[in-house]
PDB file of C-alpha atoms in Angstrom:
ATOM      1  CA  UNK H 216       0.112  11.536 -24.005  1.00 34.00           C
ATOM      2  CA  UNK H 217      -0.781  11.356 -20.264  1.00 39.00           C
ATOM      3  CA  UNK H 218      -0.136  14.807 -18.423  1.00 45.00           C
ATOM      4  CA  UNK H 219       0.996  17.360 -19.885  1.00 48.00           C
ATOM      5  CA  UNK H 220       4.078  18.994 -22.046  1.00 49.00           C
ATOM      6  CA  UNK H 221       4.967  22.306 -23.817  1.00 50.00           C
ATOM      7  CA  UNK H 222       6.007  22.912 -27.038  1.00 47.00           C
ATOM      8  CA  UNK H 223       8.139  25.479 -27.521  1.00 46.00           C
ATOM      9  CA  UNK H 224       9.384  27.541 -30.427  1.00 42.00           C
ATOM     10  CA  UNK H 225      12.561  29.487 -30.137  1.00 38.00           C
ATOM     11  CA  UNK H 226      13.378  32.173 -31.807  1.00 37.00           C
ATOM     12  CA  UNK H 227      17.460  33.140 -31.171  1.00 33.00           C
ATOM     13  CA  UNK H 228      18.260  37.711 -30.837  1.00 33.00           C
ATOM     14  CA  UNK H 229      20.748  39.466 -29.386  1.00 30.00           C
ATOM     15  CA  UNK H 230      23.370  38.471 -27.012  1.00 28.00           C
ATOM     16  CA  UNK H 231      24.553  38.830 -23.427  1.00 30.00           C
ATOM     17  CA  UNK H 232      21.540  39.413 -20.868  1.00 30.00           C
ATOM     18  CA  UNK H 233      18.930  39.423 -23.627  1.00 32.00           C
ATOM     19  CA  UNK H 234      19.351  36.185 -25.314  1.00 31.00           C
ATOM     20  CA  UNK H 235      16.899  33.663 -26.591  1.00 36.00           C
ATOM     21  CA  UNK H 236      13.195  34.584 -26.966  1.00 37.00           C
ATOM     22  CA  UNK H 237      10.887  31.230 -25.862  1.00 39.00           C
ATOM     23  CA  UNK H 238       7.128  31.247 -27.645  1.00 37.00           C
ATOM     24  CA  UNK H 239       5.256  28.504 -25.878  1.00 43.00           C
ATOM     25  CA  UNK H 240       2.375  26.405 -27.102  1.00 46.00           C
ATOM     26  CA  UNK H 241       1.061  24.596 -24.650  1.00 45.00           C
ATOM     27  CA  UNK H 242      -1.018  20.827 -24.602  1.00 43.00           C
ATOM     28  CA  UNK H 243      -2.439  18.944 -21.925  1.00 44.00           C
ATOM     29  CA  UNK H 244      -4.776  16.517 -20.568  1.00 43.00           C
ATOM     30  CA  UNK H 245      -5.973  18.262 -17.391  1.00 40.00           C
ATOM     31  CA  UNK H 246      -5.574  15.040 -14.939  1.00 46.00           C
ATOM     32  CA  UNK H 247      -4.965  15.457 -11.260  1.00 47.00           C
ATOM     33  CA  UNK H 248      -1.054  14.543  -9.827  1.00 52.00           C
ATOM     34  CA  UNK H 249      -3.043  12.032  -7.283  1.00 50.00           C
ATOM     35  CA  UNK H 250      -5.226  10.564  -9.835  1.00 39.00           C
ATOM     36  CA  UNK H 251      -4.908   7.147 -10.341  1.00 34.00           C
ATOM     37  CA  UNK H 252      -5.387   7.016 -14.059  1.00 34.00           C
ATOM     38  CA  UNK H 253      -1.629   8.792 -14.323  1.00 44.00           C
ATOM     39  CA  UNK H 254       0.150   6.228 -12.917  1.00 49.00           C
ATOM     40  CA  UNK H 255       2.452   8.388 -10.335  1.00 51.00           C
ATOM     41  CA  UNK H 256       2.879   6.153  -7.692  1.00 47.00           C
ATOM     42  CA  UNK H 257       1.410   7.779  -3.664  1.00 42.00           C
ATOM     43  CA  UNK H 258       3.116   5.032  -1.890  1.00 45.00           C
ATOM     44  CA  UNK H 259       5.838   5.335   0.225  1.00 44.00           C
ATOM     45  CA  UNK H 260       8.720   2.383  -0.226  1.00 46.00           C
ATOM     46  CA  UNK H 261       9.895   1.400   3.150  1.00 49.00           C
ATOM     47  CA  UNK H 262      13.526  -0.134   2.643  1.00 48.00           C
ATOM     48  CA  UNK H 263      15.188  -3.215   4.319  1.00 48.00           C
ATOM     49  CA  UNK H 264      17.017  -1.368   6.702  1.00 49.00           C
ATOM     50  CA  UNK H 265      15.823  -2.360   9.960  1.00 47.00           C
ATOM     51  CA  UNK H 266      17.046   0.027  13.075  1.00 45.00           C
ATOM     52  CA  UNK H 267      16.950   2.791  15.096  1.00 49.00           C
ATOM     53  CA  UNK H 268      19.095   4.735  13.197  1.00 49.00           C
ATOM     54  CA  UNK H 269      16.966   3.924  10.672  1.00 48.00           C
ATOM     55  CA  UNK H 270      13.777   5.268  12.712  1.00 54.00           C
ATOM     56  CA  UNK H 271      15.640   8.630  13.235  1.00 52.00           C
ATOM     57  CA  UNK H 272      15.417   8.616  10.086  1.00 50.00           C
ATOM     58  CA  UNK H 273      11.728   7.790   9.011  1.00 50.00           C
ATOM     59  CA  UNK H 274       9.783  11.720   9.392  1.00 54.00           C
ATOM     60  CA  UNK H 275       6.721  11.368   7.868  1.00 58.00           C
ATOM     61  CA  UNK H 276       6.396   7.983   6.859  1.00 63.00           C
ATOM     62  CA  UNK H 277       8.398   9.038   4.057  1.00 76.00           C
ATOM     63  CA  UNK H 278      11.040   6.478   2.892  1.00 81.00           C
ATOM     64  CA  UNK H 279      14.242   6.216  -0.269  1.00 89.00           C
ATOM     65  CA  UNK H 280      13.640   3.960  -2.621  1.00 89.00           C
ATOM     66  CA  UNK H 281      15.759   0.523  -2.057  1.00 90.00           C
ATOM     67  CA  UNK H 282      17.608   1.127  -5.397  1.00 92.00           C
ATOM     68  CA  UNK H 283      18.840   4.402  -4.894  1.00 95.00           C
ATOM     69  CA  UNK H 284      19.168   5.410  -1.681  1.00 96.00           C
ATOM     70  CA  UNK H 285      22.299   6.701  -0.357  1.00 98.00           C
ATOM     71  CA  UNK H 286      24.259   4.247   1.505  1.00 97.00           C
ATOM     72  CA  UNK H 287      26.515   5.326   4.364  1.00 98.00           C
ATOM     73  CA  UNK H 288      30.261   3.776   4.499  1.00 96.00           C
ATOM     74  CA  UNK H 289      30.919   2.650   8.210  1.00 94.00           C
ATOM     75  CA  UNK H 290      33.759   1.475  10.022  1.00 88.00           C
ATOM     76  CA  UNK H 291      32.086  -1.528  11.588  1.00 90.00           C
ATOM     77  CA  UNK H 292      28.853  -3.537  10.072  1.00 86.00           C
ATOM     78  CA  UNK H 293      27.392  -2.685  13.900  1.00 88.00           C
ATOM     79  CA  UNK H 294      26.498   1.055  12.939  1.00 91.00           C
ATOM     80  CA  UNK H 295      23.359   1.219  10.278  1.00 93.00           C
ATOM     81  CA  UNK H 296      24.007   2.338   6.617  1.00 95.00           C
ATOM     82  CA  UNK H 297      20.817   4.241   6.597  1.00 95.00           C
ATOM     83  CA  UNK H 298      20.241   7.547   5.659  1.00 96.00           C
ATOM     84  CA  UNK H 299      16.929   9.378   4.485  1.00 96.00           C
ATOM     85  CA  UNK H 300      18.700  10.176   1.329  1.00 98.00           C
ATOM     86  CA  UNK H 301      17.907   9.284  -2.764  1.00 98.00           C
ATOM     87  CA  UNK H 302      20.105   9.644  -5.860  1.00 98.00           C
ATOM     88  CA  UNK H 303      18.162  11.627  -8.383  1.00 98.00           C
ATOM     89  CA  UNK H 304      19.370  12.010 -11.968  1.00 96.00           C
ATOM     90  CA  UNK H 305      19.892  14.960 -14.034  1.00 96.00           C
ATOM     91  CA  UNK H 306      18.066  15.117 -17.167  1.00 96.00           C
ATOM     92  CA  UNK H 307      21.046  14.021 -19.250  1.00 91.00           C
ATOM     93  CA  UNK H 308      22.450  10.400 -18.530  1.00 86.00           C
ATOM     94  CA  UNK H 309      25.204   9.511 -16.371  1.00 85.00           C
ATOM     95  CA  UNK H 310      25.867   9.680 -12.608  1.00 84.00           C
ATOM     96  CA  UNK H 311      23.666  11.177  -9.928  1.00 91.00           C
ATOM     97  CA  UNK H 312      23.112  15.327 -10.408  1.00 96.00           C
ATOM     98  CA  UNK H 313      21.472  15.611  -7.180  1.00 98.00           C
ATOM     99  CA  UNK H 314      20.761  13.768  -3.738  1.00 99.00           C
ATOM    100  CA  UNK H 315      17.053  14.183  -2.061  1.00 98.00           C
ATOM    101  CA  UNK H 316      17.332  14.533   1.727  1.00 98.00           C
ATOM    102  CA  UNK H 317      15.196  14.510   4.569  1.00 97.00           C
ATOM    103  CA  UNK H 318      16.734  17.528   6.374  1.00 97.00           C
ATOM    104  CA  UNK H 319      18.669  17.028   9.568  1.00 97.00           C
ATOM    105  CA  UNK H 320      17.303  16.594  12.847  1.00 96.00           C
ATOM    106  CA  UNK H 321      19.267  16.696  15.969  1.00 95.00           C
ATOM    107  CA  UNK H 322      19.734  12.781  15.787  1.00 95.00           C
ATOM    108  CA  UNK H 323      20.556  12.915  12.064  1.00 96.00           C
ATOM    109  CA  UNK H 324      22.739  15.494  11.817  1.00 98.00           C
ATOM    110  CA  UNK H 325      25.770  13.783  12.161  1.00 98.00           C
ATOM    111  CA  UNK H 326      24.923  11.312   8.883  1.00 98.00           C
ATOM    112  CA  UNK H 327      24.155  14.089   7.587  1.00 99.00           C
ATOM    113  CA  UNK H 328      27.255  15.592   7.709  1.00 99.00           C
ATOM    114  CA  UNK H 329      28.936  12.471   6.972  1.00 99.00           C
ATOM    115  CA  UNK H 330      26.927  11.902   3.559  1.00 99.00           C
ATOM    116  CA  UNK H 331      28.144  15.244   2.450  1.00 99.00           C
ATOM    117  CA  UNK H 332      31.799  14.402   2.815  1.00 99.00           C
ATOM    118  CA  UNK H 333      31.954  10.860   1.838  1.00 99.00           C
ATOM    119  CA  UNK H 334      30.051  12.304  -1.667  1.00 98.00           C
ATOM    120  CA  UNK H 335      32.206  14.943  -1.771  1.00 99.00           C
ATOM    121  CA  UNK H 336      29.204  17.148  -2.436  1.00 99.00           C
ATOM    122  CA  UNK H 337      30.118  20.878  -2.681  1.00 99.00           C
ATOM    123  CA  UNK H 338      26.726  22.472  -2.968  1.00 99.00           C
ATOM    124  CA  UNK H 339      23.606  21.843  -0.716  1.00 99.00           C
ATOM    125  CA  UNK H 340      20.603  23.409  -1.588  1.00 99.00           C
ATOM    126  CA  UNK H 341      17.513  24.278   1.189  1.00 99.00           C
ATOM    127  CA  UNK H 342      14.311  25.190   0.272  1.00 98.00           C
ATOM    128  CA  UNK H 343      12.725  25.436   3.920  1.00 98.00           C
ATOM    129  CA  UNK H 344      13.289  27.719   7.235  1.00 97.00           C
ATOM    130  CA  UNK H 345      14.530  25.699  10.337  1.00 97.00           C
ATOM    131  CA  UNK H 346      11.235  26.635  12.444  1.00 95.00           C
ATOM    132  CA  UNK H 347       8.169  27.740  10.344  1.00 94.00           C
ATOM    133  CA  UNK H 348       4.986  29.011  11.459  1.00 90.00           C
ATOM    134  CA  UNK H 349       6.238  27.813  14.905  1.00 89.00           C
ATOM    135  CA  UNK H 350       7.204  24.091  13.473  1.00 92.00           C
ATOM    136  CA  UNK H 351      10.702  22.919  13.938  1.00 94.00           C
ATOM    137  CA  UNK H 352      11.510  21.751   9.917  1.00 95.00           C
ATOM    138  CA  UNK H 353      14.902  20.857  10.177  1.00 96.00           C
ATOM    139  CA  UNK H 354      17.989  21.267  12.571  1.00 98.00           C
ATOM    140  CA  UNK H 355      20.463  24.289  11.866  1.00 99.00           C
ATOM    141  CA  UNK H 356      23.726  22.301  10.692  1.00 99.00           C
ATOM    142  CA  UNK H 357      25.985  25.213  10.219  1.00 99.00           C
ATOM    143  CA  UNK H 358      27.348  28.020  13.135  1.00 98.00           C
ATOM    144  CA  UNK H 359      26.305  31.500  13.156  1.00 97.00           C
ATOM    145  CA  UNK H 360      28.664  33.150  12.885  1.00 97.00           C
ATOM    146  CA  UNK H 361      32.655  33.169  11.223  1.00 97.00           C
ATOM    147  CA  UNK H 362      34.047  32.694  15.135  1.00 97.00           C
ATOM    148  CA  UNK H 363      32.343  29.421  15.819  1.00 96.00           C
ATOM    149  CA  UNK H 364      32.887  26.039  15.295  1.00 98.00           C
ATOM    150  CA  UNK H 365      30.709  23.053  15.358  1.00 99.00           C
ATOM    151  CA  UNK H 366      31.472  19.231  15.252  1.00 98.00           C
ATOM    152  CA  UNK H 367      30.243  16.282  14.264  1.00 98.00           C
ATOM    153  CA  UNK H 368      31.193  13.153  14.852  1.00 97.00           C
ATOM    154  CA  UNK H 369      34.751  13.763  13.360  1.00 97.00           C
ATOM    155  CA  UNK H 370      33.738  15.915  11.094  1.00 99.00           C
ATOM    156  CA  UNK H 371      34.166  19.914  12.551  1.00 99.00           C
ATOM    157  CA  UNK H 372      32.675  22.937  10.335  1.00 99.00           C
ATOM    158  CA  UNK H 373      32.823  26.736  10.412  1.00 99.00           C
ATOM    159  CA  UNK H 374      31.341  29.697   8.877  1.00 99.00           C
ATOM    160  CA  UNK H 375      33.662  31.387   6.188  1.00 99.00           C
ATOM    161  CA  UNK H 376      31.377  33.601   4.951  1.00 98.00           C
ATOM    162  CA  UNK H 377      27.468  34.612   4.858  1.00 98.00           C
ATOM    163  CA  UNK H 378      25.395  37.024   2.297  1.00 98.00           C
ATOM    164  CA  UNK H 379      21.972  37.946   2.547  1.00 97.00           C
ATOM    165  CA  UNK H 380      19.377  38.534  -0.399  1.00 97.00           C
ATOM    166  CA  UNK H 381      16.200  39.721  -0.309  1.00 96.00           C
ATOM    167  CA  UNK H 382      14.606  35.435  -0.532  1.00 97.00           C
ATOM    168  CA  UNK H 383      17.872  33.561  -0.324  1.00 98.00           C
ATOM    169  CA  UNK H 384      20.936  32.924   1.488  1.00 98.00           C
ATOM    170  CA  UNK H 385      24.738  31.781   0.508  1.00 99.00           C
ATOM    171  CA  UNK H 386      26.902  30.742   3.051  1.00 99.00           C
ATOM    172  CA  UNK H 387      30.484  29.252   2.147  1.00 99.00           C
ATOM    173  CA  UNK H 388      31.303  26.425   4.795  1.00 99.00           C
ATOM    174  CA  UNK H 389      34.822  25.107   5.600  1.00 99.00           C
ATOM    175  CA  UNK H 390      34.597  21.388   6.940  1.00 99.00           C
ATOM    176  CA  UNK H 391      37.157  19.779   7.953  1.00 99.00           C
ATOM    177  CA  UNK H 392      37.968  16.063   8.444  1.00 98.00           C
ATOM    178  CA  UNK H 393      41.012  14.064   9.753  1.00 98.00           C
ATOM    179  CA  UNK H 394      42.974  17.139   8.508  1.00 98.00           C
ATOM    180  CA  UNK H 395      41.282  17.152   5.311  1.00 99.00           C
ATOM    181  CA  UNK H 396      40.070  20.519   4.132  1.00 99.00           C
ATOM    182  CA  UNK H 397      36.681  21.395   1.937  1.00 99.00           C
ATOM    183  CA  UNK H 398      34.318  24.077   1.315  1.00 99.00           C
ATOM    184  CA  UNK H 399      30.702  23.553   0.761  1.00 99.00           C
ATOM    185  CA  UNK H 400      28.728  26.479  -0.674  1.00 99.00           C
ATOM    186  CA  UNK H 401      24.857  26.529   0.965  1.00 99.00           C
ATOM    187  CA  UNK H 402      22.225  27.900  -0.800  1.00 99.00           C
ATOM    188  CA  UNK H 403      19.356  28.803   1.792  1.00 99.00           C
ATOM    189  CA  UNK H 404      15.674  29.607  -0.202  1.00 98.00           C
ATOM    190  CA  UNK H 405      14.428  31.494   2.775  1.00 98.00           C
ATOM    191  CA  UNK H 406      10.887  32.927   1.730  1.00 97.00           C
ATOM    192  CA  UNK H 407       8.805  29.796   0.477  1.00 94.00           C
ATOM    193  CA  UNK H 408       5.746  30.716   2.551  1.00 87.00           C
ATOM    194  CA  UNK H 409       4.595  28.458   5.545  1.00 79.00           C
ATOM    195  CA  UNK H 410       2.176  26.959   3.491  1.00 82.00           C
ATOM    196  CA  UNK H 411       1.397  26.470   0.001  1.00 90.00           C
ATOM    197  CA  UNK H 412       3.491  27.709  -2.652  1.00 96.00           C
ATOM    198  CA  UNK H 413       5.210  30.947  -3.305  1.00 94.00           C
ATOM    199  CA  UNK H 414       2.848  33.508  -4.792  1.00 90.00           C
ATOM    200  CA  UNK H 415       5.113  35.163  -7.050  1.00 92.00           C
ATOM    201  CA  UNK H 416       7.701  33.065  -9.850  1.00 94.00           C
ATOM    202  CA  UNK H 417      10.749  35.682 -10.064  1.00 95.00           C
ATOM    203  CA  UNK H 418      12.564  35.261  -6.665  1.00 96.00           C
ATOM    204  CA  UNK H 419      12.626  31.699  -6.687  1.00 98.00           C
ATOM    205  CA  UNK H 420      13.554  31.715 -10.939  1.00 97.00           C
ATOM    206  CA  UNK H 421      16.274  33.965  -9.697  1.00 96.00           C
ATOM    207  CA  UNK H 422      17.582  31.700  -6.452  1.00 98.00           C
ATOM    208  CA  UNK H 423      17.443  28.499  -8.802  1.00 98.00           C
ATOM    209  CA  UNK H 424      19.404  30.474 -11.825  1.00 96.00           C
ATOM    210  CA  UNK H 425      22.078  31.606  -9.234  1.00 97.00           C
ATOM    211  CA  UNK H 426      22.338  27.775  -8.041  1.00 98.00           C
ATOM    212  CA  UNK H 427      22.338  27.009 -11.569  1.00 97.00           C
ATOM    213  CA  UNK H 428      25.217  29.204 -12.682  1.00 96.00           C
ATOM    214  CA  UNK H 429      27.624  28.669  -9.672  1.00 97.00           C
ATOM    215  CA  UNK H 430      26.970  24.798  -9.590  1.00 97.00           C
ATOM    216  CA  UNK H 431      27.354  24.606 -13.661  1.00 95.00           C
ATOM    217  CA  UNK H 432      30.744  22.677 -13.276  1.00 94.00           C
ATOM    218  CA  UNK H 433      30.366  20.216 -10.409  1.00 95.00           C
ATOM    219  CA  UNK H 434      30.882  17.071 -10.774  1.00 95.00           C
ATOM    220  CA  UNK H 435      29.576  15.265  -7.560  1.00 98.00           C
ATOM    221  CA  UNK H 436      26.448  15.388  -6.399  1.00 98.00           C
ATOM    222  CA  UNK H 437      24.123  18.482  -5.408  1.00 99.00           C
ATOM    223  CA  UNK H 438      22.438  17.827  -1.864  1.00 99.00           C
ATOM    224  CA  UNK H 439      18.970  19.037  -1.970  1.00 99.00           C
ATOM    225  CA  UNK H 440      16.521  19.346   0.915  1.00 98.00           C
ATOM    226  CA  UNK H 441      13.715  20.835   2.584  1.00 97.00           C
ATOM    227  CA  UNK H 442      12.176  18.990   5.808  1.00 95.00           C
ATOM    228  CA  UNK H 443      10.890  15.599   4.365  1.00 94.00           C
ATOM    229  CA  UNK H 444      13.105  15.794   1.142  1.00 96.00           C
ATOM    230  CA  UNK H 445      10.410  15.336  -1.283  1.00 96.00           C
ATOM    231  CA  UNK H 446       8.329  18.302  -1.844  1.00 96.00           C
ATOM    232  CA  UNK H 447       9.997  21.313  -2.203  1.00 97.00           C
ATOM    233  CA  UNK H 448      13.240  19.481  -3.002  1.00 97.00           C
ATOM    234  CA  UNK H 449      11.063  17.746  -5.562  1.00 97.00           C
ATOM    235  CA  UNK H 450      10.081  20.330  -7.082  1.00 98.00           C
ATOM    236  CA  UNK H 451      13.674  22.557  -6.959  1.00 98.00           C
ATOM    237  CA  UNK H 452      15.239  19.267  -8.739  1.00 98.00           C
ATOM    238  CA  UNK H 453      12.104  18.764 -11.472  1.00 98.00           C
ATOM    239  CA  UNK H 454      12.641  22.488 -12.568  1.00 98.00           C
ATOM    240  CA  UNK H 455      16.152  22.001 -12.991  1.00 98.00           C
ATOM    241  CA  UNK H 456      15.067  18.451 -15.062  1.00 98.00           C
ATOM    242  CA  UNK H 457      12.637  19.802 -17.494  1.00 97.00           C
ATOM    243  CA  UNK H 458      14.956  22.972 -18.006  1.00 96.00           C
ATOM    244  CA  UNK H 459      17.311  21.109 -19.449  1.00 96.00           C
ATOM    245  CA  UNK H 460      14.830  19.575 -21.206  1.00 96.00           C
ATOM    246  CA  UNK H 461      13.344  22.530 -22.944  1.00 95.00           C
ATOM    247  CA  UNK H 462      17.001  23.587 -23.852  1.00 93.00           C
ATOM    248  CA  UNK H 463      17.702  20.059 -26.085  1.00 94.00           C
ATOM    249  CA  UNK H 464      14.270  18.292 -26.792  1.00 94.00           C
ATOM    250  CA  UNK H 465      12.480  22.146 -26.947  1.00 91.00           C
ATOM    251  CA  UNK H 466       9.476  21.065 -25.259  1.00 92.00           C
ATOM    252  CA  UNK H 467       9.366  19.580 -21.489  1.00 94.00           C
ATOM    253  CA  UNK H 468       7.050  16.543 -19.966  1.00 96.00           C
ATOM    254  CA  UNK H 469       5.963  17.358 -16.660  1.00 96.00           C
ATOM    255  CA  UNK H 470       4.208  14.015 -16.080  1.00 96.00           C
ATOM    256  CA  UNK H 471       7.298  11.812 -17.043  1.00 96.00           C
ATOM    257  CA  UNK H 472      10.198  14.158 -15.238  1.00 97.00           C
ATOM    258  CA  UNK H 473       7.677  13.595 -11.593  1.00 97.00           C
ATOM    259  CA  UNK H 474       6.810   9.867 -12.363  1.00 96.00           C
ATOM    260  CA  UNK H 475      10.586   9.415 -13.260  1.00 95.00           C
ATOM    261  CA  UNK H 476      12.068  11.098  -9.888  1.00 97.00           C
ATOM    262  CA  UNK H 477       9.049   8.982  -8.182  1.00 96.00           C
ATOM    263  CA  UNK H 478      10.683   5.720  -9.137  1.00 95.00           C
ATOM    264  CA  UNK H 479      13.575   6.872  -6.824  1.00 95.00           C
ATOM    265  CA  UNK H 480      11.834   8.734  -4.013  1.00 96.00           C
ATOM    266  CA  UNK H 481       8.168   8.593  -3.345  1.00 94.00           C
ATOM    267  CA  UNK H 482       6.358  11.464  -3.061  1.00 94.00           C
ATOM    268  CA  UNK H 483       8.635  13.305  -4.898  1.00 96.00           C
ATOM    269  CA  UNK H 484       6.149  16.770  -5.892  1.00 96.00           C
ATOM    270  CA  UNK H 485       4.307  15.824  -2.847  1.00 94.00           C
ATOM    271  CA  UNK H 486       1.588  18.493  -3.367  1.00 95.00           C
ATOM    272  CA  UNK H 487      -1.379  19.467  -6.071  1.00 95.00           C
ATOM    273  CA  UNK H 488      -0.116  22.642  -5.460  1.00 96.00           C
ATOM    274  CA  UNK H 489       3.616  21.773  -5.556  1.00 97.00           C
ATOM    275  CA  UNK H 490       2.546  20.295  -9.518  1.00 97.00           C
ATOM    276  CA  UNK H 491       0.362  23.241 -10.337  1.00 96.00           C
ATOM    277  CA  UNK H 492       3.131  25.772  -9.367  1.00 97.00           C
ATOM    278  CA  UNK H 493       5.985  24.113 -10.880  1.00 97.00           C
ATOM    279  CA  UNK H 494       4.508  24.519 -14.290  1.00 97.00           C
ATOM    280  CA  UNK H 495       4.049  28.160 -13.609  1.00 96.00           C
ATOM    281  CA  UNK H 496       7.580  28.220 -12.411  1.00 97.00           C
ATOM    282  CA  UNK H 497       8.774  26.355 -15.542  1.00 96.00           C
ATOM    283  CA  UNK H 498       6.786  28.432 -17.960  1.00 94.00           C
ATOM    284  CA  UNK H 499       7.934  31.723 -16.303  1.00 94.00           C
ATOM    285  CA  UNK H 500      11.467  30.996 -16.824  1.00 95.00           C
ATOM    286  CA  UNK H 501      11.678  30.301 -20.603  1.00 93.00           C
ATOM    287  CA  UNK H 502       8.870  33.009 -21.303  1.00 89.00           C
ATOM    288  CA  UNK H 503      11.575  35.609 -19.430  1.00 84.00           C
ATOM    289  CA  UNK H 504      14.212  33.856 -20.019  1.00 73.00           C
ATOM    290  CA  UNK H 505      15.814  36.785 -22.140  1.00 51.00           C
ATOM    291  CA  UNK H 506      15.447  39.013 -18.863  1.00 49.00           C
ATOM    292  CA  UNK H 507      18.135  37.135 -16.417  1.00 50.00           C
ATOM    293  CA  UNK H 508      21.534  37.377 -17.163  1.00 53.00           C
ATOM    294  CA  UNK H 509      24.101  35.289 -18.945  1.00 51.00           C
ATOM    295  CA  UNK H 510      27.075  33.511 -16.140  1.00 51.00           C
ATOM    296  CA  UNK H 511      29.817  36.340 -16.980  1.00 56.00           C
ATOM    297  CA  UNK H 512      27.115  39.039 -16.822  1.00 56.00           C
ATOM    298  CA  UNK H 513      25.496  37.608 -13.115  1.00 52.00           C
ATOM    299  CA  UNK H 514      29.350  37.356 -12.339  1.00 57.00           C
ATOM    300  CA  UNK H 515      29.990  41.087 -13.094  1.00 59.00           C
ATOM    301  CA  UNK H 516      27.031  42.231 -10.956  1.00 52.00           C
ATOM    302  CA  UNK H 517      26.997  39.745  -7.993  1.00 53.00           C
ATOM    303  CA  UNK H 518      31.222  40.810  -7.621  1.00 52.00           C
TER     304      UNK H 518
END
């Protein structure tokens, strides 16, 4: 087998908070993500759109997939369908779990906006600060506070609500169209360092298990992005992959989940270091697994 999986043995105690014990074996062939002997294809897809809107969109050269990019519903065939935006699968068949974004730049940010609504997404996910290491990543696309409003296009939102963690942030959003009323829950990774990869596994196994929990029932799809949308994001939406993985097939495929979410956005695990640390991510979870707490236990503590 190319890459490399784990095997995993589990071994069922106890109940509540300490549940299932995972015993790991682990195989691999020790190949490099950019070698070319693993077949993960490095190249960006450009896609026929052909505009400016579609330039506001580009970032880093960085382009969806033709077959599963998100496609914008307009009112007249003069405004571009274009948005910087893939459908990503779940691990188990059936529609789209997640979308891959680009994150929103002042010129964006109303598409953005209007993707959200018109897949009446619920839950968006960021894994990157809006200036880091003085670099502007992405546009702030929410107020700050519960007494402001912001608009756009014809789409208005407002803070409900905000709570700080130690690493994260959840903010409950109301947005409101043409009378129309939703909330969209944010959930705001705030300490992935300015470069590389996070040092230690726990807070970011604790901000995906929170996402995981509170997103367990939704049915549309879970916006995901960072600044380019495809290595961070990548790498939020591969754990969640090969997680659910583990839990039916007991043993998970690193190679295949990246190649997979590859064939719909390039680039997707952009990083050596992105690959390297989401096994360690991966492998921390099930080997603690027993130390984070079951839904009706995290709801008990978290109020």
């Amino acid at each position: 087998m190319c890459g490399s999986y784990w095997s995993i043995t589990i071994h069922t105690g106890g109940c509540g908070c300490r549940g299932d014990r995972h015993i790991m074996k682990r195989r691999e062939n020790k190949k490099p993500l950019n070698s070319s002997n693993n077949n993960i294809s490095l190249t960006p897809v450009r896609p026929t759109a052909s505009s400016s809107e579609f330039e506001s969109w580009s970032g880093q050269g960085l382009y969806p997939a033709d077959d599963s990019r998100v496609i914008l519903e307009r009112e007249t065939e003069e405004e571009s369908d274009f948005i910087n935006a893939s459908y990503i699968s779940g691990y188990a068949p059936g529609s789209p779990k997640f979308i891959a974004s680009q994150g929103p730049t002042a010129a964006t940010i109303d598409d953005f906006w209007l993707m959200i609504w018109q897949q009446k997404t619920s839950s968006v996910v960021m894994v990157t600060n809006v200036v880091e290491e003085r670099k502007h990543k992405c546009d702030q696309y929410w107020p700050d506070d519960t007494s402001t409003e912001l608009r756009y296009g014809d789409i208005t939102v407002s803070m409900v609500s905000a709570d700080e963690w130690a690493d994260y942030m959840v903010r409950m959003l109301k947005v409101e169209k043409d009378g129309e009323v939703r909330t969209v829950k944010q959930y705001h990774y705030t300490s992935w360092p300015d470069h590389g990869v996070p040092d230690s596994m726990s807070p970011f196994i604790f901000f995906y298990k929170r996402v995981k929990i509170e997103t367990a029932k939704t049915t549309t799809p879970i916006v995901v992005h960072c600044s380019a949308g495809v290595g961070r994001t990548g790498t939020f939406i591969a754990m969640n992959n090969l997680l659910e993985q583990a839990k039916v097939e007991e043993r998970v495929n690193f190679h295949q989940c990246v190649k997979k979410m590859r064939t719909c956005r390039p680039s997707m695990v952009q990083t050596e270091d992105q690959y390297v640390f989401l096994h360690q991510v991966v492998s921390e979870y099930l080997i603690t697994k027993e130390f984070f707490c079951s839904p009706s236990a995290f709801a008990q503590q978290t109020g």
